[in-house]
PDB file of C-alpha atoms and ligand atoms in Angstrom:
ATOM      1  CA  UNK I   1      -0.296  -0.535   0.181  1.00  0.00           C
ATOM      2  CA  UNK I   2       1.422   3.842  -0.942  1.00  0.00           C
ATOM      3  CA  UNK I   3      -0.323   5.773   0.800  1.00  0.00           C
ATOM      4  CA  UNK I   4      -3.404   5.383   4.005  1.00  0.00           C
ATOM      5  CA  UNK I   5      -4.118   8.974   4.718  1.00  0.00           C
ATOM      6  CA  UNK I   6      -6.284  10.919   7.381  1.00  0.00           C
ATOM      7  CA  UNK I   7      -7.554  14.297   7.887  1.00  0.00           C
ATOM      8  CA  UNK I   8      -6.226  17.075   6.089  1.00  0.00           C
ATOM      9  CA  UNK I   9      -3.891  14.335   4.041  1.00  0.00           C
ATOM     10  CA  UNK I  10      -7.327  12.027   3.587  1.00  0.00           C
ATOM     11  CA  UNK I  11      -9.507  15.425   2.476  1.00  0.00           C
ATOM     12  CA  UNK I  12      -6.890  16.442  -0.645  1.00  0.00           C
ATOM     13  CA  UNK I  13      -6.859  13.286  -2.211  1.00  0.00           C
ATOM     14  CA  UNK I  14     -10.056  12.339  -1.442  1.00  0.00           C
ATOM     15  CA  UNK I  15     -10.990  15.938  -3.334  1.00  0.00           C
ATOM     16  CA  UNK I  16      -8.480  14.310  -6.564  1.00  0.00           C
ATOM     17  CA  UNK I  17      -9.558  12.351  -9.621  1.00  0.00           C
ATOM     18  CA  UNK I  18      -8.279   8.295  -8.802  1.00  0.00           C
ATOM     19  CA  UNK I  19      -5.895   8.854 -11.244  1.00  0.00           C
ATOM     20  CA  UNK I  20      -4.549  12.047 -10.072  1.00  0.00           C
ATOM     21  CA  UNK I  21      -4.818  10.376  -6.330  1.00  0.00           C
ATOM     22  CA  UNK I  22      -2.064   7.593  -7.629  1.00  0.00           C
ATOM     23  CA  UNK I  23       0.088  10.244  -9.898  1.00  0.00           C
ATOM     24  CA  UNK I  24       0.510  12.073  -6.137  1.00  0.00           C
ATOM     25  CA  UNK I  25       1.237   8.929  -3.979  1.00  0.00           C
ATOM     26  CA  UNK I  26       3.389   7.898  -6.245  1.00  0.00           C
ATOM     27  CA  UNK I  27       5.327  11.032  -6.892  1.00  0.00           C
ATOM     28  CA  UNK I  28       5.573  11.299  -3.088  1.00  0.00           C
ATOM     29  CA  UNK I  29       7.271   8.196  -2.406  1.00  0.00           C
ATOM     30  CA  UNK I  30      10.312   8.476  -5.220  1.00  0.00           C
ATOM     31  CA  UNK I  31      10.329  12.411  -2.924  1.00  0.00           C
ATOM     32  CA  UNK I  32      11.014  10.042   0.260  1.00  0.00           C
ATOM     33  CA  UNK I  33      12.283   6.896  -1.303  1.00  0.00           C
ATOM     34  CA  UNK I  34      13.343   7.529  -4.687  1.00  0.00           C
ATOM     35  CA  UNK I  35      15.681   4.107  -4.811  1.00  0.00           C
ATOM     36  CA  UNK I  36      11.971   2.489  -5.164  1.00  0.00           C
ATOM     37  CA  UNK I  37      11.358   4.189  -8.198  1.00  0.00           C
ATOM     38  CA  UNK I  38       7.497   4.537  -7.335  1.00  0.00           C
ATOM     39  CA  UNK I  39       6.881   6.479 -10.897  1.00  0.00           C
ATOM     40  CA  UNK I  40       8.926   4.740 -13.507  1.00  0.00           C
ATOM     41  CA  UNK I  41       7.162   1.504 -12.401  1.00  0.00           C
ATOM     42  CA  UNK I  42       3.922   2.325 -11.561  1.00  0.00           C
ATOM     43  CA  UNK I  43       1.740  -0.061 -13.793  1.00  0.00           C
ATOM     44  CA  UNK I  44      -1.910  -0.444 -12.465  1.00  0.00           C
ATOM     45  CA  UNK I  45      -3.632   1.322  -9.109  1.00  0.00           C
ATOM     46  CA  UNK I  46      -6.446   0.801  -7.370  1.00  0.00           C
ATOM     47  CA  UNK I  47      -7.952   3.562  -4.586  1.00  0.00           C
ATOM     48  CA  UNK I  48     -10.275   3.986  -1.865  1.00  0.00           C
ATOM     49  CA  UNK I  49     -11.991   7.530  -0.410  1.00  0.00           C
ATOM     50  CA  UNK I  50     -14.400   5.985   2.201  1.00  0.00           C
ATOM     51  CA  UNK I  51     -15.930   9.119   3.193  1.00  0.00           C
ATOM     52  CA  UNK I  52     -17.687   8.417   0.647  1.00  0.00           C
ATOM     53  CA  UNK I  53     -18.431   4.699   0.479  1.00  0.00           C
ATOM     54  CA  UNK I  54     -21.892   3.985   1.593  1.00  0.00           C
ATOM     55  CA  UNK I  55     -21.187   0.915   1.664  1.00  0.00           C
ATOM     56  CA  UNK I  56     -18.809   1.702   4.444  1.00  0.00           C
ATOM     57  CA  UNK I  57     -21.129   3.557   6.213  1.00  0.00           C
ATOM     58  CA  UNK I  58     -19.336   6.717   6.002  1.00  0.00           C
ATOM     59  CA  UNK I  59     -16.076   6.880   7.840  1.00  0.00           C
ATOM     60  CA  UNK I  60     -16.039   6.584  11.699  1.00  0.00           C
ATOM     61  CA  UNK I  61     -13.542   5.892  14.882  1.00  0.00           C
ATOM     62  CA  UNK I  62     -11.573   7.068  17.586  1.00  0.00           C
ATOM     63  CA  UNK I  63      -9.230   9.777  17.218  1.00  0.00           C
ATOM     64  CA  UNK I  64      -7.474  11.625  19.800  1.00  0.00           C
ATOM     65  CA  UNK I  65      -6.979  15.098  19.717  1.00  0.00           C
ATOM     66  CA  UNK I  66      -2.796  16.407  21.104  1.00  0.00           C
ATOM     67  CA  UNK I  67      -3.247  15.612  24.836  1.00  0.00           C
ATOM     68  CA  UNK I  68      -6.804  13.368  24.430  1.00  0.00           C
ATOM     69  CA  UNK I  69      -5.522  10.379  24.646  1.00  0.00           C
ATOM     70  CA  UNK I  70      -3.654  10.686  28.634  1.00  0.00           C
ATOM     71  CA  UNK I  71      -6.588  12.909  29.806  1.00  0.00           C
ATOM     72  CA  UNK I  72      -8.890  10.523  28.754  1.00  0.00           C
ATOM     73  CA  UNK I  73      -8.345   6.571  28.341  1.00  0.00           C
ATOM     74  CA  UNK I  74      -8.017   5.124  31.318  1.00  0.00           C
ATOM     75  CA  UNK I  75     -11.405   6.875  32.458  1.00  0.00           C
ATOM     76  CA  UNK I  76     -12.864   5.397  29.237  1.00  0.00           C
ATOM     77  CA  UNK I  77     -11.132   2.262  29.811  1.00  0.00           C
ATOM     78  CA  UNK I  78     -13.042   1.883  34.253  1.00  0.00           C
ATOM     79  CA  UNK I  79     -16.413  -0.282  34.674  1.00  0.00           C
ATOM     80  CA  UNK I  80     -19.597   2.192  35.884  1.00  0.00           C
ATOM     81  CA  UNK I  81     -22.308   1.586  38.259  1.00  0.00           C
ATOM     82  CA  UNK I  82     -20.709   0.038  40.795  1.00  0.00           C
ATOM     83  CA  UNK I  83     -18.623  -2.325  38.590  1.00  0.00           C
ATOM     84  CA  UNK I  84     -22.042  -2.978  36.499  1.00  0.00           C
ATOM     85  CA  UNK I  85     -20.888  -1.881  33.034  1.00  0.00           C
ATOM     86  CA  UNK I  86     -18.173  -2.722  31.224  1.00  0.00           C
ATOM     87  CA  UNK I  87     -16.664  -0.509  27.952  1.00  0.00           C
ATOM     88  CA  UNK I  88     -16.020  -2.528  25.159  1.00  0.00           C
ATOM     89  CA  UNK I  89     -15.106  -1.165  21.658  1.00  0.00           C
ATOM     90  CA  UNK I  90     -11.943   0.195  19.796  1.00  0.00           C
ATOM     91  CA  UNK I  91     -12.616   3.424  21.159  1.00  0.00           C
ATOM     92  CA  UNK I  92     -11.157   2.047  24.370  1.00  0.00           C
ATOM     93  CA  UNK I  93      -7.921   1.079  23.602  1.00  0.00           C
ATOM     94  CA  UNK I  94      -4.400   2.394  23.265  1.00  0.00           C
ATOM     95  CA  UNK I  95      -3.900   0.783  19.763  1.00  0.00           C
ATOM     96  CA  UNK I  96      -7.698   2.622  18.669  1.00  0.00           C
ATOM     97  CA  UNK I  97      -8.502   3.193  15.049  1.00  0.00           C
ATOM     98  CA  UNK I  98      -7.565  -0.386  15.099  1.00  0.00           C
ATOM     99  CA  UNK I  99      -9.182  -3.551  15.223  1.00  0.00           C
ATOM    100  CA  UNK I 100      -6.504  -4.722  17.620  1.00  0.00           C
ATOM    101  CA  UNK I 101      -7.731  -2.264  19.332  1.00  0.00           C
ATOM    102  CA  UNK I 102     -11.014  -3.793  19.511  1.00  0.00           C
ATOM    103  CA  UNK I 103     -10.137  -7.380  20.038  1.00  0.00           C
ATOM    104  CA  UNK I 104      -8.103  -5.217  22.551  1.00  0.00           C
ATOM    105  CA  UNK I 105     -10.814  -3.647  24.649  1.00  0.00           C
ATOM    106  CA  UNK I 106     -12.962  -6.837  24.408  1.00  0.00           C
ATOM    107  CA  UNK I 107     -10.177  -8.777  25.880  1.00  0.00           C
ATOM    108  CA  UNK I 108      -9.528  -6.184  28.941  1.00  0.00           C
ATOM    109  CA  UNK I 109     -13.379  -6.287  29.091  1.00  0.00           C
ATOM    110  CA  UNK I 110     -13.616 -10.638  29.549  1.00  0.00           C
ATOM    111  CA  UNK I 111     -10.703  -9.775  32.327  1.00  0.00           C
ATOM    112  CA  UNK I 112     -12.933  -7.216  34.420  1.00  0.00           C
ATOM    113  CA  UNK I 113     -15.937  -9.437  34.139  1.00  0.00           C
ATOM    114  CA  UNK I 114     -13.788 -11.716  35.706  1.00  0.00           C
ATOM    115  CA  UNK I 115     -12.243  -9.381  37.969  1.00  0.00           C
ATOM    116  CA  UNK I 116     -16.101  -8.513  39.206  1.00  0.00           C
ATOM    117  CA  UNK I 117     -17.437 -11.938  39.285  1.00  0.00           C
ATOM    118  CA  UNK I 118     -14.434 -13.334  41.551  1.00  0.00           C
ATOM    119  CA  UNK I 119     -14.404  -9.965  44.508  1.00  0.00           C
ATOM    120  CA  UNK I 120     -18.879  -8.674  43.585  1.00  0.00           C
ATOM    121  CA  UNK I 121     -18.467  -5.254  44.803  1.00  0.00           C
TER     122      UNK I 121
HETATM  123  C1  LIG Y 201     -13.340   3.192   6.539  1.00  0.00           C
HETATM  124  C2  LIG Y 201     -12.746   2.195   7.999  1.00  0.00           C
HETATM  125  C3  LIG Y 201     -11.951   1.649   7.235  1.00  0.00           C
HETATM  126  C4  LIG Y 201     -10.659   0.998   8.499  1.00  0.00           C
HETATM  127  N1  LIG Y 201      -9.421   0.551   8.185  1.00  0.00           N
HETATM  128  C5  LIG Y 201      -9.182  -0.517   9.210  1.00  0.00           C
HETATM  129  C6  LIG Y 201      -8.207  -1.571   8.601  1.00  0.00           C
HETATM  130  O1  LIG Y 201      -7.503  -1.352   7.336  1.00  0.00           O
HETATM  131  N2  LIG Y 201      -7.304  -2.248   9.530  1.00  0.00           N
HETATM  132  C7  LIG Y 201      -7.705  -2.227  11.399  1.00  0.00           C
HETATM  133  O2  LIG Y 201      -7.069  -2.706  12.093  1.00  0.00           O
HETATM  134  N3  LIG Y 201      -9.147  -1.116  11.214  1.00  0.00           N
HETATM  135  C8  LIG Y 201      -9.584  -0.363  10.087  1.00  0.00           C
HETATM  136  N4  LIG Y 201     -10.558   0.165  10.665  1.00  0.00           N
HETATM  137  C9  LIG Y 201     -10.823   0.405  12.231  1.00  0.00           C
HETATM  138  C10 LIG Y 201     -11.976  -1.036  12.469  1.00  0.00           C
HETATM  139  O3  LIG Y 201     -13.344  -1.074  11.593  1.00  0.00           O
HETATM  140  C11 LIG Y 201     -12.231  -0.713  13.968  1.00  0.00           C
HETATM  141  O4  LIG Y 201     -11.061  -0.037  14.339  1.00  0.00           O
HETATM  142  C12 LIG Y 201     -13.092  -1.790  14.161  1.00  0.00           C
HETATM  143  O5  LIG Y 201     -13.953  -2.035  13.052  1.00  0.00           O
HETATM  144  C13 LIG Y 201     -13.486  -1.520  15.954  1.00  0.00           C
HETATM  145  O6  LIG Y 201     -14.013  -2.284  15.850  1.00  0.00           O
HETATM  146  P1  LIG Y 201     -15.230  -2.159  17.533  1.00  0.00           P
HETATM  147  O7  LIG Y 201     -15.756  -3.351  17.781  1.00  0.00           O
HETATM  148  O8  LIG Y 201     -14.771  -1.438  18.226  1.00  0.00           O
HETATM  149  O9  LIG Y 201     -16.486  -1.246  17.047  1.00  0.00           O
HETATM  150  P2  LIG Y 201     -17.538  -1.552  15.266  1.00  0.00           P
HETATM  151  O10 LIG Y 201     -16.699  -2.665  14.606  1.00  0.00           O
HETATM  152  O11 LIG Y 201     -18.127  -0.352  15.144  1.00  0.00           O
HETATM  153  O12 LIG Y 201     -18.876  -2.573  16.188  1.00  0.00           O
HETATM  154  C14 LIG Y 201     -19.646  -2.099  16.467  1.00  0.00           C
HETATM  155  C15 LIG Y 201     -21.124  -2.154  16.668  1.00  0.00           C
HETATM  156  O13 LIG Y 201     -22.294  -1.561  17.238  1.00  0.00           O
HETATM  157  C16 LIG Y 201     -23.250  -1.247  16.428  1.00  0.00           C
HETATM  158  N5  LIG Y 201     -24.470  -0.408  17.555  1.00  0.00           N
HETATM  159  C17 LIG Y 201     -23.946   0.499  17.149  1.00  0.00           C
HETATM  160  N6  LIG Y 201     -24.874   0.959  17.750  1.00  0.00           N
HETATM  161  C18 LIG Y 201     -25.249   0.143  18.729  1.00  0.00           C
HETATM  162  C19 LIG Y 201     -27.272   0.312  19.405  1.00  0.00           C
HETATM  163  N7  LIG Y 201     -27.509   0.650  20.293  1.00  0.00           N
HETATM  164  N8  LIG Y 201     -27.139  -1.023  20.238  1.00  0.00           N
HETATM  165  C20 LIG Y 201     -27.145  -2.151  19.708  1.00  0.00           C
HETATM  166  N9  LIG Y 201     -25.715  -1.941  18.603  1.00  0.00           N
HETATM  167  C21 LIG Y 201     -25.170  -1.218  17.984  1.00  0.00           C
HETATM  168  C22 LIG Y 201     -22.890  -0.495  15.086  1.00  0.00           C
HETATM  169  O14 LIG Y 201     -23.514  -1.016  14.389  1.00  0.00           O
HETATM  170  C23 LIG Y 201     -21.939  -2.078  15.014  1.00  0.00           C
HETATM  171  O15 LIG Y 201     -21.617  -3.398  14.916  1.00  0.00           O
HETATM  172  C24 LIG Y 201     -11.128   0.859   9.766  1.00  0.00           C
HETATM  173  C25 LIG Y 201     -12.236   1.654  10.090  1.00  0.00           C
HETATM  174  C26 LIG Y 201     -13.274   2.674   9.081  1.00  0.00           C
HETATM  175  C27 LIG Y 201     -14.038   3.867   9.721  1.00  0.00           C
END
C-alpha cells in the first residue's frame, strides 16, 4: 500500500481524481525513497475514499486530539455503575482506530468481568 491517509491529507487526496490521487502518492514515495522508482514502475493502481463509500457507512473511528489520550483513555477503560457496566470498543483501547484495539478492549472487558465475579462489590 502506498498511502493510508487521514484528516487534511485524506481530504486533499479524496478530492482528486483516482488517477491524480495515485500519481500524487507515487510521486511522494519517489521523494521519500527515490531508489524504489515508484513512478517509473507504476503499472496499475486502485484507491478507496472511505468517506464517500456508502457500504462503509461513511468513516468513523476514534481519533484522539493532542493530549486527549492522556486525559481520557484511562477513565474510558474503567468499569462504571458499581462495576456493572464494561466499556469495550476500539475507542477504549490504546490501539484505538484499529481492529486490534477492538480485540484488546474486548479482552480487557473479559478480564474485568472475571475480576468482578471473583471479587463482587
Ligand atoms: C473506513 C474505515 C477503514 C478502516 N480500516 C481498517 C483497517 O484497515 N485495519 C484495521 O485494523 N482497522 C480498520 N478500521 C477500524 C476498524 O474497523 C475498527 O477499529 C473496528 O471495526 C472497531 O470495532 P468495534 O467492535 O470497536 O466497533 P464496530 O465494529 O463499529 O462495532 C460496533 C457495533 O455496534 C453496533 N451498534 C451501535 N450502536 C448500537 C446500539 N445502540 N445497539 C446495538 N448495537 C449498536 C454497530 O452497528 C456496530 O455493529 C477502519 C475503520 C473505518 C471506518
